[in-house]
Tab-separated table of C-alpha atoms in Angstrom:
chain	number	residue	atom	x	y	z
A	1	UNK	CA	-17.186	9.045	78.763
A	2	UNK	CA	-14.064	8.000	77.200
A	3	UNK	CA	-13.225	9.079	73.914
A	4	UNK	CA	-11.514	6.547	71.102
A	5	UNK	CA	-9.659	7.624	67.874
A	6	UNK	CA	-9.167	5.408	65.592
A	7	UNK	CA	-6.704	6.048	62.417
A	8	UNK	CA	-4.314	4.064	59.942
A	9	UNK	CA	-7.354	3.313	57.583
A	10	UNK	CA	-6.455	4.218	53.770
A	11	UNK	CA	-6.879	2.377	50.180
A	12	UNK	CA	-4.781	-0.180	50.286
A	13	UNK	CA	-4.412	-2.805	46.674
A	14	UNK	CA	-5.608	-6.430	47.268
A	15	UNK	CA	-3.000	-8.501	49.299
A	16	UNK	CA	-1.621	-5.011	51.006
A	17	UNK	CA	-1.276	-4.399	54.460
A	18	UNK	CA	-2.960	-1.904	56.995
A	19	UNK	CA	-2.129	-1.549	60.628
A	20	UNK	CA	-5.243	0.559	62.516
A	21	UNK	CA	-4.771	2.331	66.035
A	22	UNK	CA	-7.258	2.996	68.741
A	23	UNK	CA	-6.296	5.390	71.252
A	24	UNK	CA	-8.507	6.014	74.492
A	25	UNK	CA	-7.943	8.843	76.270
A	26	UNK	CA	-8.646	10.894	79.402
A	27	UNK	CA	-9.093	9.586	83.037
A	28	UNK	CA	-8.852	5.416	82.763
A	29	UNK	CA	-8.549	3.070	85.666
A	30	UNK	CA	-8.889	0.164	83.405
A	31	UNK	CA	-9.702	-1.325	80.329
A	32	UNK	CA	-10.686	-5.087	80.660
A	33	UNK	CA	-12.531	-5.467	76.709
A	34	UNK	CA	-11.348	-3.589	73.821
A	35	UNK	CA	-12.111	-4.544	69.761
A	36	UNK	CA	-12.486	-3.612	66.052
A	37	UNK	CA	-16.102	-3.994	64.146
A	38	UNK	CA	-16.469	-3.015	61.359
A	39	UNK	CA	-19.881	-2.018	58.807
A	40	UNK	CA	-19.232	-2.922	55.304
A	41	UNK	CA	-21.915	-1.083	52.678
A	42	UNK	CA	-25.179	-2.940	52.742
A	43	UNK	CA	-24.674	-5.103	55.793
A	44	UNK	CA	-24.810	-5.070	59.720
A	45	UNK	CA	-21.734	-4.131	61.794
A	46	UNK	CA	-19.631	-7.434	62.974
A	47	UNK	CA	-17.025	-8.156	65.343
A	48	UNK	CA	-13.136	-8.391	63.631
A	49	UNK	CA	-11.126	-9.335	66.458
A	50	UNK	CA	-11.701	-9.046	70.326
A	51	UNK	CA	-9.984	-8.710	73.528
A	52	UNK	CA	-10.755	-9.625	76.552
A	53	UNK	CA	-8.712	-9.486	79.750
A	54	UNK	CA	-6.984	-12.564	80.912
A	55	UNK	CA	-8.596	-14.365	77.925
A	56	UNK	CA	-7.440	-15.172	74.445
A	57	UNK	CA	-8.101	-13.262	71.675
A	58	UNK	CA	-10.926	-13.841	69.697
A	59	UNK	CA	-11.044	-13.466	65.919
A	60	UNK	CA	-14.211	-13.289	62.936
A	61	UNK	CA	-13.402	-16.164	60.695
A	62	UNK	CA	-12.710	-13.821	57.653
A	63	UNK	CA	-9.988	-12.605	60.163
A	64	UNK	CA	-7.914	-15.267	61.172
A	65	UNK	CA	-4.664	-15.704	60.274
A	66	UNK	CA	-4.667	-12.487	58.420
A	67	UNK	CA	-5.277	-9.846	61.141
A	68	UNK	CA	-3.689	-9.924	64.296
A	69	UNK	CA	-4.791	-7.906	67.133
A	70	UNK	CA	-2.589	-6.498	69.979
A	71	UNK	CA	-3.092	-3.992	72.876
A	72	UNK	CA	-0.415	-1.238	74.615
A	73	UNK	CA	-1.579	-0.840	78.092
A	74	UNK	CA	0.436	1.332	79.276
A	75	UNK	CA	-0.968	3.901	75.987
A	76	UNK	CA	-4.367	2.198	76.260
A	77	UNK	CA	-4.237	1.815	72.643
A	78	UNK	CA	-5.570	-0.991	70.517
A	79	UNK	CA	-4.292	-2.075	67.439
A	80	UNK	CA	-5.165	-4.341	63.915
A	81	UNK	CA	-2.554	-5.265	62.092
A	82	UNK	CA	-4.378	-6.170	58.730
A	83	UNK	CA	-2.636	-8.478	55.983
A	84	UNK	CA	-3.731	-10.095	52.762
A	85	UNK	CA	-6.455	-7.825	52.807
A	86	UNK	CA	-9.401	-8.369	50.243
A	87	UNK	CA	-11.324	-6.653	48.745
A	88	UNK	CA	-14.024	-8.078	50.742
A	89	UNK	CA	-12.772	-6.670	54.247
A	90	UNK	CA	-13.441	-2.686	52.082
A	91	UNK	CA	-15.658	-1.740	55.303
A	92	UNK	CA	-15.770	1.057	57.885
A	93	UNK	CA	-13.889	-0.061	61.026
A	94	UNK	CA	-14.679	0.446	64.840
A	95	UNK	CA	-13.248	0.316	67.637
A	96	UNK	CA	-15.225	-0.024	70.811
A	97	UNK	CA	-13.774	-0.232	74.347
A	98	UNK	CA	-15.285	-0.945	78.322
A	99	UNK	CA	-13.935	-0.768	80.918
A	100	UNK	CA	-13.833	1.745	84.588
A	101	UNK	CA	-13.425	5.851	83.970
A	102	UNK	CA	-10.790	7.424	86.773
A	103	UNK	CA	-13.444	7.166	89.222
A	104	UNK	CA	-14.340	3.858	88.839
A	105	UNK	CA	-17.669	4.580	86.561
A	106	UNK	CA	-17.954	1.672	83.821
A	107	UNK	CA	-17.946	3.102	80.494
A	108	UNK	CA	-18.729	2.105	76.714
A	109	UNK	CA	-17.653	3.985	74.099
A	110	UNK	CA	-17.263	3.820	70.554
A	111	UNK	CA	-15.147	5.339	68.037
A	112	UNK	CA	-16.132	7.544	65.081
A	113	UNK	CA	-15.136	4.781	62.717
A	114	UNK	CA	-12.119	4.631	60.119
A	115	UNK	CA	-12.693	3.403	56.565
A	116	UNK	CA	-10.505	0.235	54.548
A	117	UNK	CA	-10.653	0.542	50.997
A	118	UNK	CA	-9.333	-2.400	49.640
A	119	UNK	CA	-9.285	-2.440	45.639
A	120	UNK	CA	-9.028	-5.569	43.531
């Protein structure tokens, strides 16, 4: 298994700015889908923003042009860079990655989750 850790979640006013991290650690050979869901109170979780090797990323609609997401490799680490946020986007936010452990095993793993307050 590969463990993720998200942080950077906070309360944050309406029209603030977050920036989350997901770091994956131990033995990786690669990483080839990495996102941010999130669970806001009273509903299902839903995807934020995806990516996907070699592909474009892939954004919610209540995400684009707002959030941006981007990816260090070389720290396999995941980030959401979160502006004009809402009060609507107040959820708890995971990261999820797949990908090949050291010896080549595919893994899925989740993180434990980091909460956005956002107040109005």
């Amino acid at each position: 298994q590969v463990p993720l850790v998200e942080s950077g979640g906070g309360l944050v006013q309406a029209g603030g700015s977050l920036r989350l991290s997901c770091a994956a650690s131990g033995s990786i050979r690669s990483i080839y889908d990495m996102g941010w869901y999130r669970r806001a109170p009273g509903k299902q979780r839903e995807l934020v923003a995806r990516e996907i090797s070699g592909r474009s990323p892939e954004y919610a609609d209540s995400a684009k042009d707002r959030f941006t997401i981007s990816r260090d490799n070389a720290k396999n680490t995941l980030y959401l860079q979160m502006n004009t946020l809402k009060p609507e986007d107040t959820a708890v936010y995971y990261c999820n990655a797949a990908g090949l452990d050291g010896l080549g095993r595919p893994f899925g793993s989740w993180g434990q989750g980091t909460q956005v307050t956002v107040s109005s």
